[in-house]
Coordinates of C-alpha atoms and ligand atoms in Angstrom, one line a residue:
M1 CA 1.7 -20.1 -20.5
D2 CA -2.0 -21.3 -19.7
L3 CA -3.8 -18.6 -17.8
S4 CA -7.5 -20.1 -17.9
Y5 CA -9.0 -20.8 -14.4
S6 CA -9.6 -24.5 -12.9
P7 CA -13.3 -25.6 -12.2
E8 CA -12.1 -25.1 -8.4
D9 CA -10.7 -21.6 -8.6
E10 CA -13.8 -20.8 -10.7
A11 CA -16.2 -22.4 -7.7
F12 CA -14.0 -20.7 -5.1
R13 CA -15.0 -17.3 -7.1
A14 CA -18.5 -18.2 -7.2
E15 CA -18.2 -19.0 -3.6
V16 CA -16.1 -15.1 -2.8
R17 CA -19.0 -13.2 -5.0
A18 CA -21.7 -15.0 -3.0
W19 CA -20.2 -14.0 0.4
L20 CA -19.6 -10.6 -0.5
E21 CA -23.0 -9.7 -2.2
E22 CA -24.5 -10.5 0.9
A23 CA -22.4 -9.5 3.0
L24 CA -22.4 -5.9 1.6
S25 CA -26.2 -6.3 1.2
G26 CA -27.4 -5.6 4.8
E27 CA -25.5 -3.3 8.1
F28 CA -22.4 -2.7 5.3
A29 CA -24.4 -1.9 2.5
E30 CA -23.8 1.9 2.9
L31 CA -19.9 1.2 3.1
R32 CA -19.5 -0.1 -0.9
G33 CA -17.0 2.1 -2.3
L34 CA -15.6 4.2 0.7
G35 CA -11.8 4.6 1.7
G36 CA -8.8 3.7 -0.3
P37 CA -6.1 5.7 -1.1
G38 CA -6.9 9.6 -0.9
R39 CA -10.1 8.8 0.9
E40 CA -8.9 7.1 4.0
H41 CA -10.8 9.6 6.3
E42 CA -14.1 8.2 4.9
A43 CA -16.1 5.8 7.5
H44 CA -12.6 4.4 9.2
D45 CA -15.1 3.4 12.8
E46 CA -17.4 1.3 10.0
R47 CA -14.6 0.2 7.9
L48 CA -12.9 -1.6 11.1
A49 CA -16.0 -3.0 12.2
W50 CA -16.4 -4.5 8.6
D51 CA -12.6 -5.9 8.5
R52 CA -13.5 -7.2 11.7
H53 CA -16.6 -8.8 9.9
L54 CA -14.3 -10.3 7.4
A55 CA -12.1 -11.9 9.9
Q56 CA -14.9 -13.6 11.9
H57 CA -15.5 -15.3 8.6
G58 CA -11.8 -16.2 7.5
W59 CA -11.5 -13.4 4.9
T60 CA -8.2 -11.8 6.1
C61 CA -4.8 -13.1 5.4
I62 CA -5.9 -15.6 3.5
G63 CA -2.7 -16.3 1.7
W64 CA -1.0 -16.7 5.0
P65 CA 0.0 -20.3 6.3
T66 CA -3.3 -21.7 8.5
E67 CA -0.6 -22.4 11.2
Y68 CA -0.5 -18.5 11.3
G69 CA -4.5 -17.9 11.2
G70 CA -4.6 -17.8 7.8
R71 CA -5.9 -20.4 4.9
G72 CA -2.9 -21.3 3.0
L73 CA -5.1 -20.8 -0.3
P74 CA -2.6 -20.8 -3.7
L75 CA -1.7 -17.3 -5.1
F76 CA -4.5 -17.5 -7.7
Q77 CA -7.3 -18.2 -5.2
Q78 CA -5.6 -14.9 -3.7
V79 CA -5.7 -12.9 -6.8
I80 CA -9.6 -13.9 -7.3
F81 CA -10.7 -13.1 -3.8
H82 CA -9.0 -9.5 -4.6
E83 CA -10.8 -9.0 -8.1
E84 CA -14.3 -10.1 -6.6
Y85 CA -13.2 -8.0 -3.8
A86 CA -12.8 -4.8 -5.9
R87 CA -15.6 -6.0 -8.7
A88 CA -18.0 -5.8 -5.3
N89 CA -16.6 -2.3 -4.9
A90 CA -16.3 -3.1 -0.8
P91 CA -14.7 -0.5 1.1
A92 CA -10.8 -0.2 1.5
R93 CA -9.2 -2.5 4.1
V94 CA -7.9 -0.6 7.4
N95 CA -5.2 -2.8 8.2
H96 CA -3.0 -2.8 5.4
F97 CA 0.0 -2.3 6.7
G98 CA -0.9 -5.0 8.9
E99 CA -2.1 -8.1 7.0
E100 CA 0.2 -7.2 4.1
L101 CA 3.4 -5.5 5.2
L102 CA 4.4 -6.6 9.0
G103 CA 2.6 -9.9 8.9
P104 CA 4.9 -11.6 6.1
T105 CA 7.9 -9.9 7.7
L106 CA 7.3 -11.8 10.9
I107 CA 6.5 -15.0 9.6
A108 CA 10.0 -14.7 7.5
F109 CA 11.8 -13.2 9.7
G110 CA 9.8 -12.9 13.4
T111 CA 10.6 -15.2 16.7
D112 CA 8.3 -17.7 17.9
E113 CA 7.4 -15.3 20.6
Q114 CA 7.2 -12.3 17.9
K115 CA 4.5 -14.3 15.8
Q116 CA 2.8 -15.4 18.9
R117 CA 2.2 -12.1 19.9
F118 CA 1.2 -10.4 17.0
L119 CA -0.4 -12.8 14.0
P120 CA -3.5 -13.4 15.7
K121 CA -4.1 -10.0 16.6
I122 CA -3.3 -8.7 12.8
V123 CA -5.9 -11.6 11.6
A124 CA -8.6 -11.1 13.8
V125 CA -8.4 -6.9 13.2
E126 CA -7.7 -6.5 16.9
E127 CA -4.2 -4.3 16.2
L128 CA -3.5 -1.8 13.5
W129 CA 0.0 -1.2 11.9
C130 CA 1.6 2.0 11.0
Q131 CA 5.4 2.1 8.7
G132 CA 7.9 4.1 10.3
Y133 CA 10.2 4.4 7.5
S134 CA 10.3 7.5 6.1
E135 CA 12.6 10.8 7.5
P136 CA 12.6 14.2 6.6
G137 CA 16.4 13.1 5.3
A138 CA 15.8 9.9 4.7
G139 CA 13.1 8.8 1.4
S140 CA 14.3 7.4 -1.7
D141 CA 17.5 7.1 0.1
L142 CA 16.3 5.4 3.2
A143 CA 19.5 4.2 4.0
N144 CA 19.9 7.6 5.3
V145 CA 17.7 6.7 8.1
S146 CA 18.7 8.9 11.8
T147 CA 16.4 8.1 14.3
K148 CA 18.4 6.0 16.9
A149 CA 17.2 3.5 19.5
K150 CA 19.6 2.6 22.3
L151 CA 19.2 -0.2 24.7
D152 CA 18.0 0.7 28.3
G153 CA 19.6 -2.1 30.1
Q154 CA 18.3 -5.3 28.8
S155 CA 14.8 -4.7 29.2
A156 CA 13.7 -1.9 26.4
W157 CA 15.1 0.1 23.4
V158 CA 14.8 3.8 23.6
V159 CA 14.0 5.5 20.3
D160 CA 14.3 9.6 19.2
G161 CA 14.1 10.5 16.0
Q162 CA 11.4 11.9 13.7
K163 CA 9.4 10.1 10.7
V164 CA 7.3 11.4 8.1
W165 CA 4.6 10.9 5.9
T166 CA 3.6 7.8 8.0
S167 CA -0.3 6.9 6.4
L168 CA -2.6 5.8 9.2
A169 CA -0.4 6.8 12.3
H170 CA -3.0 8.3 13.4
V171 CA -5.1 5.5 14.0
A172 CA -2.0 3.0 14.4
D173 CA -1.8 0.7 17.6
W174 CA 1.9 0.2 16.4
C175 CA 4.6 0.9 14.3
F176 CA 7.5 -0.9 12.5
V177 CA 9.9 1.3 12.7
V178 CA 13.8 1.2 10.7
A179 CA 16.5 2.8 13.4
R180 CA 19.8 3.5 13.6
T181 CA 20.9 0.8 16.5
E182 CA 24.8 0.8 16.3
P183 CA 26.3 4.7 17.6
G184 CA 28.7 5.6 14.5
S185 CA 27.3 3.2 11.5
T186 CA 26.6 4.3 8.5
R187 CA 24.1 4.0 5.3
H188 CA 22.8 0.4 5.2
H189 CA 24.5 -0.6 8.4
G190 CA 24.0 -0.7 11.9
L191 CA 20.0 -0.7 11.2
S192 CA 17.6 -2.4 13.1
Y193 CA 13.5 -2.9 12.8
L194 CA 12.0 -2.0 15.8
L195 CA 7.8 -3.0 17.0
V196 CA 6.8 0.2 19.1
P197 CA 4.0 0.7 20.9
M198 CA 2.1 4.1 19.6
D199 CA 0.0 4.6 22.6
Q200 CA 2.7 6.3 25.1
E201 CA 4.2 9.3 26.0
G202 CA 7.0 9.4 23.8
V203 CA 5.1 9.1 20.7
E204 CA 3.3 12.2 19.1
V205 CA 1.9 12.3 15.8
R206 CA 1.1 14.9 13.7
P207 CA -1.1 14.8 11.0
I208 CA -0.3 16.7 7.7
I209 CA -2.8 18.2 5.5
Q210 CA -2.8 16.8 1.9
L211 CA -3.6 18.3 -0.9
T212 CA -7.1 16.9 -1.4
G213 CA -7.6 19.1 2.3
T214 CA -7.8 15.7 4.3
S215 CA -5.2 14.3 6.3
E216 CA -4.1 10.5 5.9
F217 CA -0.5 10.5 6.9
N218 CA 1.4 12.0 9.3
E219 CA 4.5 13.4 11.0
V220 CA 5.5 10.8 14.1
F221 CA 8.2 12.4 16.9
F222 CA 9.9 9.6 19.2
T223 CA 10.8 11.7 22.1
G224 CA 12.6 8.7 24.5
A225 CA 9.8 6.6 23.2
R226 CA 10.1 2.7 24.8
T227 CA 9.5 -0.6 23.4
D228 CA 10.4 -4.1 24.7
A229 CA 14.3 -5.2 23.8
D230 CA 12.9 -8.6 22.2
L231 CA 10.6 -6.8 20.0
V232 CA 13.6 -6.4 17.2
V233 CA 12.7 -8.3 14.2
G234 CA 15.9 -10.3 12.2
G235 CA 17.7 -9.1 15.7
A236 CA 19.8 -5.7 15.8
G237 CA 21.7 -4.6 13.0
N238 CA 20.0 -6.7 10.7
G239 CA 17.2 -4.2 10.2
W240 CA 18.2 -3.5 6.3
K241 CA 17.4 -6.6 5.1
V242 CA 13.9 -7.0 7.0
A243 CA 13.3 -3.7 5.6
M244 CA 13.8 -4.5 2.0
A245 CA 12.1 -7.9 2.6
T246 CA 8.7 -5.7 3.5
L247 CA 9.3 -3.6 0.6
G248 CA 9.2 -6.7 -1.2
F249 CA 5.6 -7.6 0.7
E250 CA 4.2 -4.0 -0.3
R251 CA 4.5 -3.9 -3.6
G252 CA 3.0 -7.8 -4.1
I253 CA -0.5 -9.3 -4.7
S254 CA -2.6 -6.8 -3.0
T255 CA -1.9 -4.5 -6.2
I256 CA -3.4 -7.2 -8.7
G257 CA -7.4 -6.4 -7.7
Q258 CA -6.8 -3.0 -8.3
Q259 CA -6.9 -3.0 -11.8
V260 CA -11.0 -4.1 -11.4
G261 CA -10.8 -0.8 -9.3
F262 CA -9.0 1.4 -12.5
Q263 CA -11.6 0.0 -14.9
R264 CA -14.3 1.1 -12.8
E265 CA -12.7 4.5 -12.6
L266 CA -11.9 4.6 -16.5
D267 CA -15.6 3.2 -17.3
A268 CA -16.8 6.4 -15.4
L269 CA -14.7 8.9 -17.4
F270 CA -16.0 7.5 -20.2
E271 CA -19.6 8.4 -19.1
V272 CA -18.4 11.5 -18.4
A273 CA -17.1 12.3 -21.7
R274 CA -20.5 10.7 -23.4
A275 CA -22.4 13.5 -21.1
N276 CA -20.3 16.1 -21.1
G277 CA -19.6 16.2 -25.1
T278 CA -15.8 15.5 -25.4
Y279 CA -16.4 12.0 -26.3
D280 CA -16.5 13.5 -29.7
D281 CA -13.4 15.1 -29.4
P282 CA -10.9 13.7 -31.5
V283 CA -8.0 14.3 -29.2
I284 CA -10.3 13.2 -26.0
H285 CA -11.2 9.9 -27.8
D286 CA -7.8 8.9 -28.6
R287 CA -6.5 9.5 -24.6
L288 CA -9.2 7.3 -23.8
A289 CA -9.0 4.7 -25.8
Q290 CA -5.4 4.9 -25.0
A291 CA -6.1 4.6 -21.7
Q292 CA -8.4 1.5 -22.3
V293 CA -5.2 0.1 -24.6
E294 CA -2.8 0.6 -21.6
L295 CA -5.2 -0.8 -18.5
E296 CA -5.4 -4.2 -20.9
V297 CA -1.4 -4.2 -20.7
I298 CA -1.2 -3.7 -16.9
R299 CA -3.8 -6.6 -16.9
L300 CA -1.9 -9.3 -19.1
N301 CA 1.8 -8.2 -17.3
A302 CA -0.2 -8.7 -14.0
L303 CA -1.5 -11.9 -15.1
R304 CA 2.0 -12.4 -16.2
T305 CA 3.7 -12.1 -13.0
L306 CA 1.5 -14.8 -11.6
S307 CA 3.2 -17.2 -13.0
E308 CA 6.6 -16.1 -13.1
D309 CA 8.3 -16.1 -9.9
Q310 CA 7.6 -12.6 -7.7
A311 CA 11.2 -11.6 -7.7
P312 CA 11.8 -7.7 -6.8
Q313 CA 11.8 -6.6 -11.0
Q314 CA 8.3 -7.7 -11.0
A315 CA 6.9 -5.7 -8.7
S316 CA 9.1 -2.9 -9.9
I317 CA 7.4 -3.7 -13.2
S318 CA 3.9 -3.2 -11.9
K319 CA 4.4 -0.5 -9.6
L320 CA 5.8 1.7 -12.9
L321 CA 2.9 0.4 -14.9
W322 CA -0.1 0.9 -12.6
A323 CA 1.6 4.5 -11.0
G324 CA 2.0 6.3 -14.2
W325 CA -1.4 4.8 -16.0
H326 CA -3.5 6.1 -13.0
R327 CA -1.6 9.4 -12.5
T328 CA -2.4 9.9 -16.4
L329 CA -5.8 9.3 -15.8
G330 CA -6.1 12.0 -13.2
E331 CA -5.0 14.3 -15.7
L332 CA -7.3 13.3 -18.5
A333 CA -10.0 13.4 -16.1
M334 CA -9.3 16.6 -15.6
Q335 CA -9.4 17.9 -19.4
V336 CA -12.5 15.1 -19.9
R337 CA -14.4 17.9 -17.3
G338 CA -12.7 20.8 -18.6
A339 CA -13.6 24.3 -16.7
D340 CA -15.4 22.1 -14.1
S341 CA -12.4 20.6 -12.7
L342 CA -11.5 24.0 -12.1
T343 CA -14.0 25.6 -9.4
T344 CA -14.7 23.9 -5.9
G345 CA -17.6 24.8 -3.2
P346 CA -17.0 27.7 -0.4
D347 CA -15.2 25.0 2.2
Y348 CA -12.9 23.7 -0.5
D349 CA -15.2 20.8 -0.9
L350 CA -13.6 18.7 -3.7
D351 CA -15.5 16.4 -5.5
E352 CA -14.8 12.7 -6.4
W353 CA -12.8 13.5 -9.9
Q354 CA -10.8 16.9 -8.3
R355 CA -9.7 15.0 -5.4
M356 CA -8.6 11.8 -7.4
F357 CA -6.8 13.8 -9.6
L358 CA -4.9 15.4 -6.3
F359 CA -4.2 12.6 -5.1
T360 CA -3.0 10.5 -8.0
R361 CA -0.1 12.8 -8.0
A362 CA 1.1 10.9 -5.1
D363 CA 1.1 7.8 -7.2
T364 CA 4.1 7.7 -8.6
I365 CA 5.9 8.6 -5.0
Y366 CA 4.5 6.6 -2.6
G367 CA 5.7 2.8 -1.9
G368 CA 9.0 3.7 -3.8
C369 CA 9.0 6.6 -6.4
V370 CA 9.4 6.0 -10.4
E371 CA 12.9 6.7 -10.9
I372 CA 14.3 4.4 -7.9
Q373 CA 11.6 1.8 -9.8
R374 CA 13.8 2.3 -12.9
H375 CA 17.2 2.2 -11.0
V376 CA 15.8 -1.1 -9.6
L377 CA 15.3 -2.3 -13.1
A378 CA 18.2 -1.0 -14.7
E379 CA 20.2 -2.2 -12.2
R380 CA 19.2 -5.7 -10.9
V381 CA 17.5 -6.9 -14.6
L382 CA 19.4 -5.2 -17.0
R383 CA 22.5 -5.0 -15.5
L384 CA 23.4 -1.2 -16.7
P385 CA 25.9 0.3 -14.4
R386 CA 25.3 0.7 -11.0
E387 CA 23.9 4.8 -10.1
Q388 CA 26.7 6.3 -8.0
R389 CA 25.5 6.7 -4.2
P390 CA 26.0 9.4 -2.0
R391 CA 29.4 9.2 -0.4
E392 CA 30.5 7.3 -3.4
G393 CA 32.4 10.2 -4.4
R394 CA 30.1 11.8 -6.6
Ligands
FAD401 C1 0.7 9.1 0.0 C2 2.0 8.7 0.6 C3 2.2 7.8 1.6 C4 3.1 7.6 2.0 N1 3.1 6.5 3.4 C5 4.4 6.4 3.9 C6 3.9 5.4 5.2 O1 2.8 4.9 5.6 N2 5.5 5.4 5.8 C7 6.9 5.8 5.1 O2 7.8 5.4 6.1 N3 6.5 6.7 4.1 C8 5.5 6.8 3.4 N4 5.6 7.4 2.6 C9 7.0 8.3 2.1 C10 7.4 8.0 0.6 O3 7.8 6.3 0.9 C11 8.2 9.0 0.6 O4 7.9 10.0 0.1 C12 9.3 8.3 -1.4 O5 10.1 7.3 -0.6 C13 10.0 9.1 -1.8 O6 11.0 9.9 -0.6 P1 11.0 11.3 -0.2 O7 9.4 12.4 -0.1 O8 11.2 11.8 0.7 O9 11.2 12.2 -2.1 P2 13.0 12.2 -2.3 O10 13.8 11.0 -1.7 O11 13.3 13.6 -1.6 O12 12.5 12.4 -3.6 C14 12.2 13.5 -4.3 C15 12.3 13.1 -5.8 O13 13.7 13.3 -6.1 C16 14.0 12.0 -6.9 N5 14.8 11.6 -6.3 C17 15.1 10.7 -5.4 N6 16.2 10.4 -5.5 C18 16.2 10.1 -6.9 C19 17.3 9.2 -8.0 N7 18.3 8.1 -7.2 N8 17.0 8.9 -8.6 C20 16.4 10.1 -9.6 N9 15.5 10.5 -9.0 C21 15.8 10.5 -7.7 C22 12.4 11.4 -7.7 O14 11.8 12.3 -8.8 C23 11.6 11.9 -6.1 O15 10.1 12.0 -6.7 C24 4.4 7.8 1.5 C25 4.3 8.7 0.3 C26 2.8 9.4 -0.2 C27 2.8 10.3 -0.7

């Protein structure tokens, strides 16, 4: 397997690096390192302006086909972009849900009208999206969705129900909602994938305060919320298929640049250990070395997936590896810092390491918890007997 980059790829890398260096040295210099999981509250408006700056220079949606406003870049160059973006410590993007999840879903399943209506505004970062999947009774078991939608005549869907853990709903203009549209249907039958505007009376967003003391996800209540009848993706009743496709995109290529950020965190932890003397503790030393080795394994696995189909099992392997690694890194950070990790200021003002530790508890849950990833691998790759599902006579 040849994993070396071509001269064109290396030239592209130089172009991306130079552009980012220049763009992040002027008015956006202060944004380096801001945002991301557990830190979404940081400089949202400024990061929105940064995303729009990227859009104006053709650096959003770079893997999308050109007919939809993308650049149609090959996979390796998309990876290079994500790597260089992370290496420059550029701020976390604000429109992850539009660019990485909804956009590719619309390209695959949307009508021409839906594509024309929504894709340009995702490319230009003019409309932000959130993901309305999870409910109080439907997380890992997503087929248990009970939010309902029914057609009011031929003109509109009327949506009633509650979503939970909806990241960035408080800043989103639109939500892609999985709702039950066939009365009396159960499990994955009779669901539809609706596009619902957030700015209306029937939508209420209530922030949930997280362990980190900040809030980036929410409860979302739909009470007679309305959306146009034609804003159903993939046809009424086909929501399960479309929702699963979106999850495939969620665990896709954008996570690859992540390792560069992980390496930066690990390097910083090495520095802390050297500074406070724990580096010489044989147990800590061993765990740091182990973390470095495992990160290399994650990197090599990511490179391997590039040369193979982006099959669901690859996405599940990748999620299992990075989520477990990063959560363990959070624990190791607390161990390295010892008693310093146990105290905060009077207003629960956590430092970066404490916030990182607390948020990494979520790594093995969001985007599909690790147990579910193991089920996917067991059943679809190893072909082990299927787990009993609810209502299958357990
Ligand atoms: C930071 C964060 C952001 C999120 N953002 C969004 C968002 O934007 N939109 C959205 O829709 N959702 C979002 N979620 C929700 C996320 O998708 C769910 O938390 C996840 O699917 C798990 O569902 P649950 O929380 O209901 O846990 P449950 O499904 O109740 O699972 C709890 C635990 O039970 C165990 N478990 C459950 N089922 C099985 C099984 N079949 N086999 C073995 N063990 C099992 C696992 O240990 C699991 O961790 C977010 C979650 C987090 C933490």
